[in-house]
Short mmCIF file of C-alpha atoms in Angstrom, two decimals:
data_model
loop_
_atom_site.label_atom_id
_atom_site.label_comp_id
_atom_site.label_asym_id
_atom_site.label_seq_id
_atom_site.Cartn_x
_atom_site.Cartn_y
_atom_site.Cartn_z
CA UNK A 1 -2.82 62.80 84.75
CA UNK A 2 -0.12 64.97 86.95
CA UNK A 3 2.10 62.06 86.93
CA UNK A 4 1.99 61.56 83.33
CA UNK A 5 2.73 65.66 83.10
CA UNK A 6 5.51 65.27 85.96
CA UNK A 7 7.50 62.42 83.57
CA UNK A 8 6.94 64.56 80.68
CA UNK A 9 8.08 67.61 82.48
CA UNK A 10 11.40 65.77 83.90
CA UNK A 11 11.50 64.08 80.50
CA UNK A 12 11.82 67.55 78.50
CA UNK A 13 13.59 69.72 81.39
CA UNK A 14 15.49 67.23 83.50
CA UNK A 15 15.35 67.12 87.02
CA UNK A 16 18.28 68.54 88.26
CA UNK A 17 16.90 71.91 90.03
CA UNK A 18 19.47 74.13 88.97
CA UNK A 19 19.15 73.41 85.53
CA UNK A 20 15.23 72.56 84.83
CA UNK A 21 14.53 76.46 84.47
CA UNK A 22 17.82 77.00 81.84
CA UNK A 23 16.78 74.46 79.81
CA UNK A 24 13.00 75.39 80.01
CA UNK A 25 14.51 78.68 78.12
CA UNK A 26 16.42 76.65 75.89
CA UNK A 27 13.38 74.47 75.28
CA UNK A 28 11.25 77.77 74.41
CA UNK A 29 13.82 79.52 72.60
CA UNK A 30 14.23 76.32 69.71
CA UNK A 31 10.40 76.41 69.50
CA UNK A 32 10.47 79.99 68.37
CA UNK A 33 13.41 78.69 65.72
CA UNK A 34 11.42 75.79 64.78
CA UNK A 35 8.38 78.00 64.16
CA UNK A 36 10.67 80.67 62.05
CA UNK A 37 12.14 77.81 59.81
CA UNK A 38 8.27 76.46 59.21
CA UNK A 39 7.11 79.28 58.45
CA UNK A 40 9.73 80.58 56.03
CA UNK A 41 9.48 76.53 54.35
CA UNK A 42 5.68 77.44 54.23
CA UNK A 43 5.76 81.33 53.35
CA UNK A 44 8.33 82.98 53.45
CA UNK A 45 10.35 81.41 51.04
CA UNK A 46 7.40 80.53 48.48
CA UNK A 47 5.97 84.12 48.28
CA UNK A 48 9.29 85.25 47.35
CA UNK A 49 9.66 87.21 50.34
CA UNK A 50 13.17 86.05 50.95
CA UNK A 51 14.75 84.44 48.10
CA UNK A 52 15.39 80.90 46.94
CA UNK A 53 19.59 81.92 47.56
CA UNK A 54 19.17 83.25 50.78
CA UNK A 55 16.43 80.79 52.61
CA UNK A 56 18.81 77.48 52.82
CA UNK A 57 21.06 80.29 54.57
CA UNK A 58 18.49 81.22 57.18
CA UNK A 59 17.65 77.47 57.83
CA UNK A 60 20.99 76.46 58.22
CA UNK A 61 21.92 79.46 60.57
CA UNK A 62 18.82 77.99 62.49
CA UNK A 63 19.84 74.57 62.72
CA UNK A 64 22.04 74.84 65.92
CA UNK A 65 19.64 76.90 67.61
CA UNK A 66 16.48 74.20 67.10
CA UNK A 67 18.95 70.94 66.99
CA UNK A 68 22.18 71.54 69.24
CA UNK A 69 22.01 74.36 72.03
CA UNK A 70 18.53 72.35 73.77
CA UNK A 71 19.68 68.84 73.65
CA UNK A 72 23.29 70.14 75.60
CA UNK A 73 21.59 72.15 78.41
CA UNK A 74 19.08 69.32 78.60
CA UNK A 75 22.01 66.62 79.02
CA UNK A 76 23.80 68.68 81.47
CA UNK A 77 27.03 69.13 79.25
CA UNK A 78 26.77 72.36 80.11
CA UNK A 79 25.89 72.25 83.72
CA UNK A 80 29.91 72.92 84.85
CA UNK A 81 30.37 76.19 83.13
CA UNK A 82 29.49 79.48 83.93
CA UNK A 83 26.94 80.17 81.80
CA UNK A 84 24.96 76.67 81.78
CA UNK A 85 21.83 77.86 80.06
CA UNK A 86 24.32 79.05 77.01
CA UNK A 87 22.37 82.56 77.43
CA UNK A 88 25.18 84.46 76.09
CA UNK A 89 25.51 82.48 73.00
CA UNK A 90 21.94 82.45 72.33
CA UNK A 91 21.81 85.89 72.19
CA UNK A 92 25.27 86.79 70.00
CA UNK A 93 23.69 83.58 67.52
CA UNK A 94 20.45 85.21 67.58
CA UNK A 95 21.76 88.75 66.77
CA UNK A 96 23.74 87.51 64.09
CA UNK A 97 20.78 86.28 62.39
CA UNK A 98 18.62 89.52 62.63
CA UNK A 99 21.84 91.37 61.59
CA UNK A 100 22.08 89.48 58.32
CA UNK A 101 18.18 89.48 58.20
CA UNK A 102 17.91 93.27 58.37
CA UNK A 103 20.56 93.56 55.88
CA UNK A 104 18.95 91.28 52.75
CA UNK A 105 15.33 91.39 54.05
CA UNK A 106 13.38 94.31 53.36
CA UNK A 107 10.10 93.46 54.72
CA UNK A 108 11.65 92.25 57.96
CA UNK A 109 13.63 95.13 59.05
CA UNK A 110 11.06 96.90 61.40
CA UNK A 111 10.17 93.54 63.94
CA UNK A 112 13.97 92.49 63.36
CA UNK A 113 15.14 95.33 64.59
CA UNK A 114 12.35 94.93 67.52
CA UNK A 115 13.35 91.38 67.90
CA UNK A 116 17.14 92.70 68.78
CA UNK A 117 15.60 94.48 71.56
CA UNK A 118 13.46 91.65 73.08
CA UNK A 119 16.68 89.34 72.57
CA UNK A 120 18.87 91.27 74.57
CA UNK A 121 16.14 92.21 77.78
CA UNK A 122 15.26 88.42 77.70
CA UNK A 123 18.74 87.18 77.91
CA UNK A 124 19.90 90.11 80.90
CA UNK A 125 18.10 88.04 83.41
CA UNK A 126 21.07 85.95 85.06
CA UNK A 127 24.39 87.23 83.10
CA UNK A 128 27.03 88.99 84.81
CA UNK A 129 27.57 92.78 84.76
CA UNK A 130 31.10 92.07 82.43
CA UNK A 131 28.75 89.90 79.86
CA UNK A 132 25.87 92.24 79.49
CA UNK A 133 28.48 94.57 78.41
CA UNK A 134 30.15 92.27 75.68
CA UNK A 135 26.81 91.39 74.21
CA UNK A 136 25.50 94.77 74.24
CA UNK A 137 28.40 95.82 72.68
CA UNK A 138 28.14 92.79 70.05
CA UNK A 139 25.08 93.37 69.46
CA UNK A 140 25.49 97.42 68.63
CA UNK A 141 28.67 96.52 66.28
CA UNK A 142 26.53 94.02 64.07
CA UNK A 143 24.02 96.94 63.32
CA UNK A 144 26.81 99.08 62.77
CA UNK A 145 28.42 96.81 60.76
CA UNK A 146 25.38 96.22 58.50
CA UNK A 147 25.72 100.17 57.62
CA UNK A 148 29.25 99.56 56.78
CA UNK A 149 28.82 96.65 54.89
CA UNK A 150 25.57 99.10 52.73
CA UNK A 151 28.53 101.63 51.75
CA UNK A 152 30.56 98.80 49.69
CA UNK A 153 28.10 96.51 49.05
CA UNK A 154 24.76 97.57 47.91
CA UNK A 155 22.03 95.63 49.78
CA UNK A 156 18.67 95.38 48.71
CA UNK A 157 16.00 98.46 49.22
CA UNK A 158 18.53 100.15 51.24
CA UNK A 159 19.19 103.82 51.48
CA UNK A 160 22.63 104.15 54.24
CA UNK A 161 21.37 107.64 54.41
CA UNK A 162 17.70 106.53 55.43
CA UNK A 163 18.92 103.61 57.45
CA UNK A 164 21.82 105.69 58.87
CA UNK A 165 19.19 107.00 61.75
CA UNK A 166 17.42 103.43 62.30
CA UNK A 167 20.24 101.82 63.07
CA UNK A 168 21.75 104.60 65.30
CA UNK A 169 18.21 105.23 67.08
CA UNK A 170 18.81 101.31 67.68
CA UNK A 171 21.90 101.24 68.49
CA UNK A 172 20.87 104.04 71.08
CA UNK A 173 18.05 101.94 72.49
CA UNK A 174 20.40 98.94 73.05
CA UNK A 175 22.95 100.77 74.65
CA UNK A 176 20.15 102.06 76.66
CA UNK A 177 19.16 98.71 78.00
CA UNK A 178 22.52 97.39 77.82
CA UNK A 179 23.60 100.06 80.96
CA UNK A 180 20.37 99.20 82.96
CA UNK A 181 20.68 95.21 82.97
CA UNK A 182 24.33 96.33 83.62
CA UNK A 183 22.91 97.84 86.83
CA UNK A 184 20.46 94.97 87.72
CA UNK A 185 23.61 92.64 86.93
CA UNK A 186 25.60 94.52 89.61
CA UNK A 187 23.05 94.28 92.17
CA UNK A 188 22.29 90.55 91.75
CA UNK A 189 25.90 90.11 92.44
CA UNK A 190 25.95 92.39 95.29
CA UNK A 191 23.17 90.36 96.51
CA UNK A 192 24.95 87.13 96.00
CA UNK A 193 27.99 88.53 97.70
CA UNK A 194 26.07 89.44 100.73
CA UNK A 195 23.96 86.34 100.93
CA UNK A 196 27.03 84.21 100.80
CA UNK A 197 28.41 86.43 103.85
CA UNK A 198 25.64 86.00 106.21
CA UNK A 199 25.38 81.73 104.91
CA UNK A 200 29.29 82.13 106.08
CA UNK A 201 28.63 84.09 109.53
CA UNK A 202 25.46 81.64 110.48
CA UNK A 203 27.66 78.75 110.14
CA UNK A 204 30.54 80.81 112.60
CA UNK A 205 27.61 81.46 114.76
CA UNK A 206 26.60 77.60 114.75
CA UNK A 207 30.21 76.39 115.35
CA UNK A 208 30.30 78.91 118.02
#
């Protein structure tokens, strides 16, 4: 039995060490699309809570997340760059989604606007300081850019002058986490630094 689950485990994650966690994330993170485009095909979508026009939308948005960003990581295409787990565009693919979501779906507005805060603490956990910036940052000017899109364009069931302090409290919060993984960016680098330093001065010492 725990070497049929060792296969399947190097069969789904690989078994190169530096990438079996990345892709485990991956893995997760196209389960949680694949269980948003079900039930949307089962719910969603029949009870009328998002609309026959705007559903294909949603489902096609989710397509690279469930069919393209897993299969990559898991083939190691990504393995030479410097974000292999493709945690930064996870997050700026995911945010664009619950951007457009809070903008034409009423009901959804309250856990998408939750879901913009889990997105960005569960991607912080290996980016660089300069990247937790850029996404933060992103992620702030798609909610602002949902209020500016409400002044031209009416959207439905929403009030700019009732969403106006949503999205800013929001936008608050995010900027909030965005300068504390900033901080726990800059002190797994420092860390890095330093543990790179001491690999450097054992190896003097050994020579010596």
């Amino acid at each position: 039995m725990s070497h049929t689950s060792s296969r399947l485990s190097d069969w789904l994650l690989g078994t190169h060490p530096r990438m079996r966690d990345r892709t485990l994330l991956c893995l997760l993170a196209a389960l949680v699309y694949l269980c948003w485009a079900v039930l949307m095909l089962t719910f969603t979508i029949p009870k009328g809570r998002v609309s026959a026009e705007l559903g294909p939308v949603f489902l096609t948005l989710m397509f690279p997340a469930i069919f393209v960003t897993y299969p990559l990581v898991r083939m190691g295409a990504t393995r030479h760059l410097k974000d292999p787990g493709l945690v930064a565009p996870q997050i700026l693919w995911g945010g664009m989604i619950a951007s457009l979501g809070y903008a034409t779906v009423p009901t959804a507005r309250a856990p998408l606007l939750l879901s913009l805060g889990l997105i960005l603490v569960f991607g912080f956990i290996n980016l660089s300081s300069r990247v937790v910036v850029f996404i933060g940052a992103a992620l702030i000017g798609m909610l602002l850019c949902v209020l500016l899109v409400s002044t031209f364009t009416p959207l439905p069931q929403f009030n700019p002058a009732s969403q106006l302090v949503k999205l800013l409290t929001a936008a608050f919060i995010l900027g909030l986490i965005t300068v504390q993984s900033r901080k726990f960016a800059k002190l797994r680098e420092r860390v890095a630094i330093e543990r790179r330093q001491l690999a450097a001065a054992q190896r003097e010492l050994e020579r010596v």
